[in-house]
């Protein structure tokens, strides 16, 4: 008989994520990244940090993506610069 892989094993399969929970996790990550970027900007006295994105400008297929990150950034009154991948 073959033993089932342990939870620590690279062979163990993760349960599929609930799409709503996954989107919430990505949104949380975006907010955390923006918070940290703003904290570092404050440490170096950068009054106008700029978010640089490489993005096609589309909203994406779920919340928590680049569109959410940009909205989180601009909702704080901060500037963005985008390199439009559709133009490359």
mmCIF file of N, CA and C in Angstrom:
data_model
loop_
_atom_site.group_PDB
_atom_site.id
_atom_site.type_symbol
_atom_site.label_atom_id
_atom_site.label_comp_id
_atom_site.label_asym_id
_atom_site.label_seq_id
_atom_site.Cartn_x
_atom_site.Cartn_y
_atom_site.Cartn_z
ATOM 1 N N UNK A 1 0.844 -1.179 0.000
ATOM 2 C CA UNK A 1 0.000 0.000 0.000
ATOM 3 C C UNK A 1 0.884 1.235 0.000
ATOM 4 N N UNK A 2 0.382 2.280 -0.630
ATOM 5 C CA UNK A 2 1.131 3.530 -0.756
ATOM 6 C C UNK A 2 0.615 4.521 0.280
ATOM 7 N N UNK A 3 1.516 5.099 1.062
ATOM 8 C CA UNK A 3 1.115 6.044 2.108
ATOM 9 C C UNK A 3 0.693 7.374 1.487
ATOM 10 N N UNK A 4 -0.292 8.010 2.098
ATOM 11 C CA UNK A 4 -0.733 9.339 1.653
ATOM 12 C C UNK A 4 0.357 10.351 1.964
ATOM 13 N N UNK A 5 0.539 11.363 1.100
ATOM 14 C CA UNK A 5 1.568 12.371 1.379
ATOM 15 C C UNK A 5 1.231 13.160 2.638
ATOM 16 N N UNK A 6 2.247 13.550 3.375
ATOM 17 C CA UNK A 6 2.041 14.349 4.583
ATOM 18 C C UNK A 6 1.731 15.789 4.192
ATOM 19 N N UNK A 7 1.239 16.540 5.157
ATOM 20 C CA UNK A 7 0.919 17.948 4.919
ATOM 21 C C UNK A 7 2.172 18.741 4.568
ATOM 22 N N UNK A 8 3.340 18.279 5.049
ATOM 23 C CA UNK A 8 4.597 18.982 4.772
ATOM 24 C C UNK A 8 5.156 18.662 3.391
ATOM 25 N N UNK A 9 4.658 17.621 2.781
ATOM 26 C CA UNK A 9 5.214 17.134 1.535
ATOM 27 C C UNK A 9 4.929 18.077 0.374
ATOM 28 N N UNK A 10 5.899 18.179 -0.515
ATOM 29 C CA UNK A 10 5.696 18.956 -1.742
ATOM 30 C C UNK A 10 4.626 18.319 -2.607
ATOM 31 N N UNK A 11 4.360 17.048 -2.362
ATOM 32 C CA UNK A 11 3.374 16.327 -3.151
ATOM 33 C C UNK A 11 1.952 16.567 -2.660
ATOM 34 N N UNK A 12 1.811 17.106 -1.458
ATOM 35 C CA UNK A 12 0.472 17.334 -0.905
ATOM 36 C C UNK A 12 -0.235 18.393 -1.734
ATOM 37 N N UNK A 13 -1.496 18.140 -2.048
ATOM 38 C CA UNK A 13 -2.270 19.091 -2.845
ATOM 39 C C UNK A 13 -3.072 19.994 -1.924
ATOM 40 N N UNK A 14 -3.054 21.279 -2.212
ATOM 41 C CA UNK A 14 -3.840 22.231 -1.438
ATOM 42 C C UNK A 14 -5.279 22.201 -1.925
ATOM 43 N N UNK A 15 -6.182 22.447 -1.011
ATOM 44 C CA UNK A 15 -7.592 22.537 -1.382
ATOM 45 C C UNK A 15 -7.782 23.775 -2.246
ATOM 46 N N UNK A 16 -8.647 23.720 -3.251
ATOM 47 C CA UNK A 16 -8.869 24.902 -4.079
ATOM 48 C C UNK A 16 -9.394 26.048 -3.229
ATOM 49 N N UNK A 17 -8.903 27.233 -3.506
ATOM 50 C CA UNK A 17 -9.299 28.406 -2.736
ATOM 51 C C UNK A 17 -10.678 28.880 -3.165
ATOM 52 N N UNK A 18 -11.429 29.351 -2.215
ATOM 53 C CA UNK A 18 -12.703 29.985 -2.491
ATOM 54 C C UNK A 18 -12.393 31.291 -3.238
ATOM 55 N N UNK A 19 -13.012 31.550 -4.397
ATOM 56 C CA UNK A 19 -12.689 32.751 -5.178
ATOM 57 C C UNK A 19 -12.873 34.056 -4.403
ATOM 58 N N UNK A 20 -13.879 34.122 -3.551
ATOM 59 C CA UNK A 20 -14.104 35.346 -2.764
ATOM 60 C C UNK A 20 -12.984 35.529 -1.752
ATOM 61 N N UNK A 21 -12.618 34.442 -1.068
ATOM 62 C CA UNK A 21 -11.525 34.527 -0.098
ATOM 63 C C UNK A 21 -10.209 34.856 -0.785
ATOM 64 N N UNK A 22 -9.997 34.308 -1.959
ATOM 65 C CA UNK A 22 -8.776 34.573 -2.712
ATOM 66 C C UNK A 22 -8.699 36.048 -3.101
ATOM 67 N N UNK A 23 -9.795 36.612 -3.606
ATOM 68 C CA UNK A 23 -9.831 38.033 -3.966
ATOM 69 C C UNK A 23 -9.573 38.894 -2.734
ATOM 70 N N UNK A 24 -10.177 38.534 -1.599
ATOM 71 C CA UNK A 24 -9.964 39.293 -0.368
ATOM 72 C C UNK A 24 -8.509 39.226 0.073
ATOM 73 N N UNK A 25 -7.883 38.079 -0.115
ATOM 74 C CA UNK A 25 -6.471 37.938 0.246
ATOM 75 C C UNK A 25 -5.591 38.823 -0.631
ATOM 76 N N UNK A 26 -5.870 38.856 -1.939
ATOM 77 C CA UNK A 26 -5.099 39.724 -2.838
ATOM 78 C C UNK A 26 -5.341 41.194 -2.519
ATOM 79 N N UNK A 27 -6.572 41.570 -2.196
ATOM 80 C CA UNK A 27 -6.859 42.958 -1.812
ATOM 81 C C UNK A 27 -6.085 43.326 -0.547
ATOM 82 N N UNK A 28 -6.066 42.413 0.413
ATOM 83 C CA UNK A 28 -5.321 42.647 1.651
ATOM 84 C C UNK A 28 -3.834 42.845 1.342
ATOM 85 N N UNK A 29 -3.284 42.012 0.467
ATOM 86 C CA UNK A 29 -1.875 42.155 0.075
ATOM 87 C C UNK A 29 -1.624 43.508 -0.571
ATOM 88 N N UNK A 30 -2.517 43.934 -1.470
ATOM 89 C CA UNK A 30 -2.358 45.243 -2.108
ATOM 90 C C UNK A 30 -2.343 46.359 -1.071
ATOM 91 N N UNK A 31 -3.286 46.319 -0.117
ATOM 92 C CA UNK A 31 -3.332 47.361 0.914
ATOM 93 C C UNK A 31 -2.065 47.337 1.766
ATOM 94 N N UNK A 32 -1.583 46.139 2.090
ATOM 95 C CA UNK A 32 -0.368 46.019 2.898
ATOM 96 C C UNK A 32 0.833 46.587 2.152
ATOM 97 N N UNK A 33 0.946 46.291 0.874
ATOM 98 C CA UNK A 33 2.056 46.806 0.062
ATOM 99 C C UNK A 33 1.980 48.333 -0.032
ATOM 100 N N UNK A 34 0.787 48.860 -0.270
ATOM 101 C CA UNK A 34 0.624 50.314 -0.357
ATOM 102 C C UNK A 34 0.947 50.965 0.986
ATOM 103 N N UNK A 35 0.488 50.380 2.081
ATOM 104 C CA UNK A 35 0.808 50.909 3.420
ATOM 105 C C UNK A 35 2.314 50.959 3.634
ATOM 106 N N UNK A 36 3.001 49.876 3.266
ATOM 107 C CA UNK A 36 4.451 49.818 3.468
ATOM 108 C C UNK A 36 5.182 50.808 2.561
ATOM 109 N N UNK A 37 4.737 50.937 1.329
ATOM 110 C CA UNK A 37 5.353 51.910 0.412
ATOM 111 C C UNK A 37 5.181 53.332 0.947
ATOM 112 N N UNK A 38 4.014 53.616 1.470
ATOM 113 C CA UNK A 38 3.772 54.956 2.013
ATOM 114 C C UNK A 38 4.609 55.182 3.278
ATOM 115 N N UNK A 39 4.743 54.147 4.104
ATOM 116 C CA UNK A 39 5.564 54.257 5.314
ATOM 117 C C UNK A 39 7.026 54.542 4.951
ATOM 118 N N UNK A 40 7.538 53.833 3.945
ATOM 119 C CA UNK A 40 8.929 54.046 3.529
ATOM 120 C C UNK A 40 9.093 55.430 2.911
ATOM 121 N N UNK A 41 8.126 55.862 2.116
ATOM 122 C CA UNK A 41 8.188 57.207 1.536
ATOM 123 C C UNK A 41 8.251 58.262 2.637
ATOM 124 N N UNK A 42 7.476 58.062 3.696
ATOM 125 C CA UNK A 42 7.507 58.997 4.824
ATOM 126 C C UNK A 42 8.868 58.996 5.511
ATOM 127 N N UNK A 43 9.490 57.815 5.603
ATOM 128 C CA UNK A 43 10.811 57.718 6.243
ATOM 129 C C UNK A 43 11.875 58.503 5.490
ATOM 130 N N UNK A 44 11.761 58.542 4.161
ATOM 131 C CA UNK A 44 12.760 59.242 3.352
ATOM 132 C C UNK A 44 12.263 60.616 2.900
ATOM 133 N N UNK A 45 11.188 61.075 3.542
ATOM 134 C CA UNK A 45 10.629 62.409 3.283
ATOM 135 C C UNK A 45 10.227 62.605 1.826
ATOM 136 N N UNK A 46 9.689 61.563 1.212
ATOM 137 C CA UNK A 46 9.182 61.652 -0.159
ATOM 138 C C UNK A 46 7.700 62.005 -0.069
ATOM 139 N N UNK A 47 7.378 63.267 -0.323
ATOM 140 C CA UNK A 47 6.003 63.747 -0.175
ATOM 141 C C UNK A 47 5.104 63.285 -1.312
ATOM 142 N N UNK A 48 5.699 62.853 -2.438
ATOM 143 C CA UNK A 48 4.885 62.446 -3.580
ATOM 144 C C UNK A 48 5.424 61.159 -4.198
ATOM 145 N N UNK A 49 5.306 60.036 -3.478
ATOM 146 C CA UNK A 49 5.744 58.775 -4.082
ATOM 147 C C UNK A 49 4.865 58.424 -5.278
ATOM 148 N N UNK A 50 5.447 57.750 -6.245
ATOM 149 C CA UNK A 50 4.732 57.398 -7.472
ATOM 150 C C UNK A 50 4.712 55.874 -7.599
ATOM 151 N N UNK A 51 3.530 55.338 -7.866
ATOM 152 C CA UNK A 51 3.387 53.908 -8.123
ATOM 153 C C UNK A 51 3.666 53.661 -9.593
ATOM 154 N N UNK A 52 4.652 52.831 -9.882
ATOM 155 C CA UNK A 52 4.988 52.468 -11.255
ATOM 156 C C UNK A 52 4.386 51.104 -11.552
ATOM 157 N N UNK A 53 3.571 51.038 -12.603
ATOM 158 C CA UNK A 53 2.939 49.769 -12.970
ATOM 159 C C UNK A 53 3.279 49.396 -14.400
ATOM 160 N N UNK A 54 3.289 48.116 -14.632
ATOM 161 C CA UNK A 54 3.394 47.527 -15.960
ATOM 162 C C UNK A 54 2.075 46.798 -16.142
ATOM 163 N N UNK A 55 1.146 47.409 -16.914
ATOM 164 C CA UNK A 55 -0.244 46.961 -16.875
ATOM 165 C C UNK A 55 -0.940 47.352 -18.165
ATOM 166 N N UNK A 56 -1.909 46.554 -18.577
ATOM 167 C CA UNK A 56 -2.666 46.853 -19.794
ATOM 168 C C UNK A 56 -3.846 47.791 -19.553
ATOM 169 N N UNK A 57 -4.111 48.141 -18.299
ATOM 170 C CA UNK A 57 -5.183 49.069 -17.970
ATOM 171 C C UNK A 57 -6.548 48.413 -17.819
ATOM 172 N N UNK A 58 -6.640 47.133 -18.094
ATOM 173 C CA UNK A 58 -7.923 46.434 -17.967
ATOM 174 C C UNK A 58 -8.206 46.103 -16.508
ATOM 175 N N UNK A 59 -9.500 45.996 -16.163
ATOM 176 C CA UNK A 59 -9.852 45.727 -14.768
ATOM 177 C C UNK A 59 -9.460 44.328 -14.291
ATOM 178 N N UNK A 60 -9.213 43.410 -15.171
ATOM 179 C CA UNK A 60 -8.840 42.060 -14.767
ATOM 180 C C UNK A 60 -10.048 41.174 -14.584
ATOM 181 N N UNK A 61 -9.795 39.939 -14.189
ATOM 182 C CA UNK A 61 -10.878 38.973 -14.070
ATOM 183 C C UNK A 61 -11.370 38.798 -12.638
ATOM 184 N N UNK A 62 -10.731 39.450 -11.675
ATOM 185 C CA UNK A 62 -11.164 39.369 -10.277
ATOM 186 C C UNK A 62 -10.597 40.563 -9.513
ATOM 187 N N UNK A 63 -11.169 40.813 -8.370
ATOM 188 C CA UNK A 63 -10.674 41.896 -7.526
ATOM 189 C C UNK A 63 -9.324 41.507 -6.939
ATOM 190 N N UNK A 64 -8.558 42.500 -6.563
ATOM 191 C CA UNK A 64 -7.282 42.244 -5.926
ATOM 192 C C UNK A 64 -6.100 42.290 -6.869
ATOM 193 N N UNK A 65 -6.343 42.600 -8.126
ATOM 194 C CA UNK A 65 -5.265 42.674 -9.096
ATOM 195 C C UNK A 65 -4.666 44.067 -9.200
ATOM 196 N N UNK A 66 -4.063 44.337 -10.337
ATOM 197 C CA UNK A 66 -3.397 45.619 -10.555
ATOM 198 C C UNK A 66 -4.381 46.772 -10.474
ATOM 199 N N UNK A 67 -5.577 46.613 -11.023
ATOM 200 C CA UNK A 67 -6.576 47.689 -10.961
ATOM 201 C C UNK A 67 -6.877 48.055 -9.508
ATOM 202 N N UNK A 68 -6.988 47.059 -8.656
ATOM 203 C CA UNK A 68 -7.244 47.321 -7.236
ATOM 204 C C UNK A 68 -6.061 48.027 -6.593
ATOM 205 N N UNK A 69 -4.848 47.605 -6.911
ATOM 206 C CA UNK A 69 -3.651 48.232 -6.346
ATOM 207 C C UNK A 69 -3.576 49.699 -6.760
ATOM 208 N N UNK A 70 -3.828 49.974 -8.030
ATOM 209 C CA UNK A 70 -3.797 51.357 -8.523
ATOM 210 C C UNK A 70 -4.885 52.191 -7.834
ATOM 211 N N UNK A 71 -6.091 51.640 -7.711
ATOM 212 C CA UNK A 71 -7.180 52.364 -7.051
ATOM 213 C C UNK A 71 -6.848 52.635 -5.580
ATOM 214 N N UNK A 72 -6.247 51.664 -4.914
ATOM 215 C CA UNK A 72 -5.861 51.846 -3.510
ATOM 216 C C UNK A 72 -4.852 52.977 -3.390
ATOM 217 N N UNK A 73 -3.926 53.023 -4.320
ATOM 218 C CA UNK A 73 -2.885 54.054 -4.332
ATOM 219 C C UNK A 73 -3.492 55.428 -4.625
ATOM 220 N N UNK A 74 -4.277 55.521 -5.686
ATOM 221 C CA UNK A 74 -4.819 56.828 -6.083
ATOM 222 C C UNK A 74 -5.885 57.328 -5.109
ATOM 223 N N UNK A 75 -6.581 56.421 -4.420
ATOM 224 C CA UNK A 75 -7.549 56.850 -3.399
ATOM 225 C C UNK A 75 -6.871 57.618 -2.272
ATOM 226 N N UNK A 76 -5.583 57.441 -2.134
ATOM 227 C CA UNK A 76 -4.815 58.173 -1.114
ATOM 228 C C UNK A 76 -4.248 59.483 -1.666
ATOM 229 N N UNK A 77 -4.635 59.809 -2.897
ATOM 230 C CA UNK A 77 -4.180 61.051 -3.506
ATOM 231 C C UNK A 77 -2.771 60.972 -4.058
ATOM 232 N N UNK A 78 -2.276 59.774 -4.301
ATOM 233 C CA UNK A 78 -0.915 59.596 -4.792
ATOM 234 C C UNK A 78 -0.914 59.370 -6.303
ATOM 235 N N UNK A 79 0.220 59.641 -6.921
ATOM 236 C CA UNK A 79 0.358 59.577 -8.374
ATOM 237 C C UNK A 79 0.796 58.201 -8.848
ATOM 238 N N UNK A 80 0.453 57.906 -10.108
ATOM 239 C CA UNK A 80 0.880 56.669 -10.746
ATOM 240 C C UNK A 80 1.493 56.958 -12.103
ATOM 241 N N UNK A 81 2.364 56.083 -12.511
ATOM 242 C CA UNK A 81 2.898 56.063 -13.875
ATOM 243 C C UNK A 81 2.739 54.633 -14.359
ATOM 244 N N UNK A 82 2.228 54.476 -15.583
ATOM 245 C CA UNK A 82 1.997 53.148 -16.112
ATOM 246 C C UNK A 82 2.728 52.948 -17.421
ATOM 247 N N UNK A 83 3.315 51.784 -17.583
ATOM 248 C CA UNK A 83 3.831 51.340 -18.859
ATOM 249 C C UNK A 83 2.771 50.398 -19.398
ATOM 250 N N UNK A 84 2.130 50.796 -20.470
ATOM 251 C CA UNK A 84 1.012 50.041 -21.028
ATOM 252 C C UNK A 84 1.538 48.870 -21.850
ATOM 253 N N UNK A 85 1.342 47.658 -21.345
ATOM 254 C CA UNK A 85 1.852 46.483 -22.045
ATOM 255 C C UNK A 85 1.194 46.286 -23.408
ATOM 256 N N UNK A 86 0.007 46.841 -23.593
ATOM 257 C CA UNK A 86 -0.656 46.733 -24.888
ATOM 258 C C UNK A 86 0.061 47.563 -25.950
ATOM 259 N N UNK A 87 0.867 48.514 -25.521
ATOM 260 C CA UNK A 87 1.602 49.384 -26.447
ATOM 261 C C UNK A 87 3.009 48.875 -26.753
ATOM 262 N N UNK A 88 3.415 47.811 -26.085
ATOM 263 C CA UNK A 88 4.783 47.301 -26.284
ATOM 264 C C UNK A 88 4.875 46.427 -27.519
#
